[in-house]
Amino acid sequence: MIITVILTVVLSLVWGSEVIHPPFQTGDCSMCHVKTKDGYSEALTVKVPDLCYMCHPRKDDKKVVHNPVKAGACTLCHDPHKSRTPKLLKADSLNELCLSCHPSIQRLMAKPNIHPPVKLMGCTACHDPHSENNELRLKMPKKEICFMCHPQIKDVRDNSPNKHSALLIREGCLNCHNPHGSDHPKYLKYAIPKDLCLSCHDKVMAREEDGKRIKNMAKHFAQNKDPHGPNQWGDCVMCHNPHGSENYRILKGSFPSGFYSSFSKDNYICFMCHDATPFTQKETTVTGFRNGKLSLHYIHVNKDKGITCRDCHDWHATNGLPHHLKEYTEFGKVKFPLNYTPTKNGGFCGPLCHPRRGYDRVKPVVNPR
Ligand code: HEC
Ligand code: HEC
Ligand code: HEC
Ligand code: HEC
Ligand code: HEC
Ligand code: HEC
Ligand code: HEC
Ligand code: HEC
Ligand code: HEC
Ligand code: HEC
Ligand code: HEC
């Protein structure tokens, strides 16, 4: 007696606890098997799945039924007698069961980044194994399922003053994310955010709110071979919040929207990475854009009606000129050439807003008024 108890304890430690189907545990096999004169045959009194439905509610009564359930093949997944896996599953774990029939998801599991609920909670965190009213037997409609666990992104999507339509069109969150896992740490569909962004931004678009034109970024990058800083490594989301933002152009910080702007250090997302000194101090040597010590960055930008970085630079990409300087600037619908020419210790620019003028860091240029 004592030996049996010890053996059971040891075995259950080694094997884990066993789940025994209550009708099997009764030892009365005739609940399911046909009685013969010397015991029971393997033949069933009622065939599966109707046998199971004698005691369990139907599993195929919602709109989208899993194929093996539709086929009545309950015992492909469940052992009718006992199992070491909860819910009498015929595999060592829930996920192993699912993956055994879904090689495409099995291959995904080799990716370096797996969405935590897939591993921690298992496939049934989102999919019902039997039947459900939503596409793919998801526990919520496809466009809503993420909000079961990420309500804060719903808040950003719906309540940001500047919205990104990418979250609302077609497949919603799934336009950009893979729910299972991917090469990117935020489970993006592309390893590099830039490739993701350009998969939609490969045409001119119109803004949802005001119909304003948004340029074809893929074309812009194809035509301009010198990408700026973060764009060299494809990281558009250093500056943009992909879900929406309170700032102009869904930026993660402010940036003025017009040709002119009254200067404040806090208005420029650029200073997240660049030194603001040349813009706040009239005399400095920490910028190349100076005539002697006079900071021309300060002169141009730091005013009530200062001009903004966009009038001289393009921080997405430029083509050939140093310092991401543009060949042309736009004033409304008109395009002007900047005519920038670098020299050994400075450069020349214009005529545009003023006659052609120059700067030199060593021997300051005396410009016409
Ligand atoms: C809840 C219903 C149920 C009960 C109770 C039950 N069985 Fe089964 N049994 C089945 C089903 C269903 C199958 C067919 C399994 C399959 O298709 O894989 C089966 C298959 C079998 C088989 C064939 C081999 C195998 O394991 O697939 C044997 C032997 C068997 N049962 C023995 C028993 C004995 C002995 C008892 C009583 C101690 C018993 N069963 C109780 C449902 C039951
Ligand atoms: C594709 C595999 C698969 C098939 C086929 C399948 N099941 Fe299941 N079943 C599961 C999984 C996985 C769970 C555990 C769900 C969980 O933990 O959320 C489960 C849970 C259950 C449960 C316990 C929890 C509940 O939902 O009531 C019952 C009862 C059940 N299944 C009955 C059936 C019956 C009856 C059939 C055949 C009509 C069937 N299953 C077919 C995978 C399957
Ligand atoms: C004679 C009644 C009876 C029949 C027939 C029957 N079951 Fe059950 N089953 C039960 C009872 C009772 C439980 C325990 C209560 C519960 O979880 O609903 C149970 C529990 C289960 C569970 C959950 C086990 C767990 O770990 O929680 C699964 C899965 C299951 N049954 C599958 C099946 C399948 C598949 C069939 C058909 C092959 C079947 N049952 C046939 C009575 C039955
Ligand atoms: C016995 C094999 C088998 C098992 C085990 C199995 N499935 Fe399936 N599943 C299928 C088949 C067959 C289909 C229909 C063909 C297809 O679309 O792949 C399907 C379809 C699906 C679909 C819909 C695919 C689509 O593109 O429409 C999802 C989602 C799914 N299964 C999830 C699961 C989950 C989650 C589990 C584990 C609880 C699981 N499957 C376990 C066989 C299985
Ligand atoms: C966090 C929720 C979630 C979890 C957990 C989850 N899925 Fe999915 N699954 C989805 C969503 C959402 C889709 C729809 C994807 C789409 O349409 O782009 C999907 C699609 C699928 C599809 C069909 C389309 C395809 O990509 O082949 C299968 C099969 C599938 N899942 C199986 C599984 C399996 C197996 C597991 C467990 C290893 C699992 N899922 C875990 C949410 C989830
Ligand atoms: C069942 C709950 C659940 C569902 C449903 C779910 N997630 Fe998650 N997700 C988590 C958990 C848990 C984490 C890890 C904790 C965290 O970082 O929030 C996570 C993490 C993430 C992360 C990484 C977060 C970070 O800061 O690194 C992304 C991206 C993500 N989920 C996207 C999605 C998308 C897209 C969907 C819808 C297809 C979705 N999730 C549905 C539970 C869920
Ligand atoms: C336009 C593509 C795109 C869409 C659509 C999208 N995301 Fe993201 N998501 C991203 C990118 C890119 C990141 C990484 C952001 C970063 O690193 O700053 C991200 C990050 C996340 C994170 C990590 C935490 C965070 O705030 O950075 C979660 C959670 C998340 N997304 C959930 C969702 C949910 C839920 C939806 C649907 C409402 C959704 N995403 C729609 C591109 C997208
Ligand atoms: C699924 C398609 C899709 C993807 C992927 C996508 N976008 Fe968009 N994006 C749009 C659409 C449609 C608009 C125009 C409508 C709107 O948002 O008002 C837009 C608008 C924008 C705008 C202008 C927003 C405004 O309010 O002025 C910016 C900036 C932007 N996207 C950046 C990005 C970045 C960065 C990525 C990559 C993380 C990205 N987009 C990925 C579809 C997409
Ligand atoms: C250094 C910060 C920064 C990075 C990195 C960045 N952007 Fe931008 N982006 C901006 C700013 C600032 C604006 C506002 C430009 C304006 O209105 O002149 C903008 C505007 C946009 C617009 C709207 C264009 C229009 O015609 O109004 C799109 C689309 C866009 N960015 C996509 C991207 C994509 C795709 C990437 C990655 C390849 C990216 N951005 C990387 C700062 C950045
Ligand atoms: C009037 C045109 C003009 C405006 C407006 C302008 N820049 Fe410049 N910027 C230049 C020129 C010209 C250079 C090249 C200086 C040189 O010869 O090295 C430059 C160089 C730079 C450099 C390289 C480091 C340095 O200071 O030499 C950075 C960073 C920079 N600008 C950022 C900005 C930012 C951020 C803004 C807006 C807040 C801005 N610029 C506005 C013309 C301009
Ligand atoms: C996330 C960090 C980051 C932000 C934000 C950022 N930059 Fe840069 N920037 C860099 C890096 C890294 C480089 C160096 C690589 C290169 O030249 O492209 C750089 C280089 C530059 C240069 C050329 C410097 C030189 O010495 O030639 C200019 C001009 C410039 N940035 C302008 C801007 C403007 C304008 C903004 C705001 C719209 C901005 N940057 C925002 C990271 C950033």
XYZ file of N, CA, C and O in Angstrom, residues 23 27-35 40 45:
48
model
N -15.411 9.909 -17.471
C -16.111 8.649 -17.792
C -15.164 7.455 -17.897
O -15.560 6.321 -17.617
N -14.210 3.509 -14.891
C -13.946 2.111 -15.190
C -15.103 1.457 -15.923
O -15.014 0.309 -16.365
N -16.189 2.209 -16.087
C -17.342 1.654 -16.801
C -17.207 1.974 -18.284
O -17.719 2.965 -18.780
N -16.514 1.100 -18.980
C -16.195 1.346 -20.380
C -17.456 1.407 -21.233
O -17.457 1.983 -22.330
N -18.527 0.846 -20.722
C -19.749 0.752 -21.532
C -20.413 2.105 -21.776
O -21.340 2.211 -22.558
N -19.907 3.142 -21.110
C -20.431 4.481 -21.406
C -20.158 4.805 -22.861
O -20.886 5.564 -23.491
N -19.090 4.252 -23.420
C -18.725 4.583 -24.800
C -18.554 3.355 -25.680
O -18.740 3.421 -26.898
N -18.133 2.225 -25.096
C -17.836 1.035 -25.897
C -18.966 0.018 -25.840
O -19.677 -0.095 -24.847
N -19.079 -0.748 -26.916
C -20.111 -1.784 -27.014
C -19.752 -2.949 -26.085
O -18.602 -3.394 -26.051
N -20.733 -3.384 -25.304
C -20.525 -4.520 -24.386
C -20.493 -5.822 -25.176
O -21.259 -5.994 -26.112
N -15.632 -5.686 -23.132
C -16.003 -4.596 -24.047
C -15.226 -4.730 -25.325
O -14.086 -5.153 -25.325
N -20.338 2.753 -28.978
C -21.805 2.683 -28.970
C -22.391 3.687 -29.965
O -23.375 3.411 -30.641
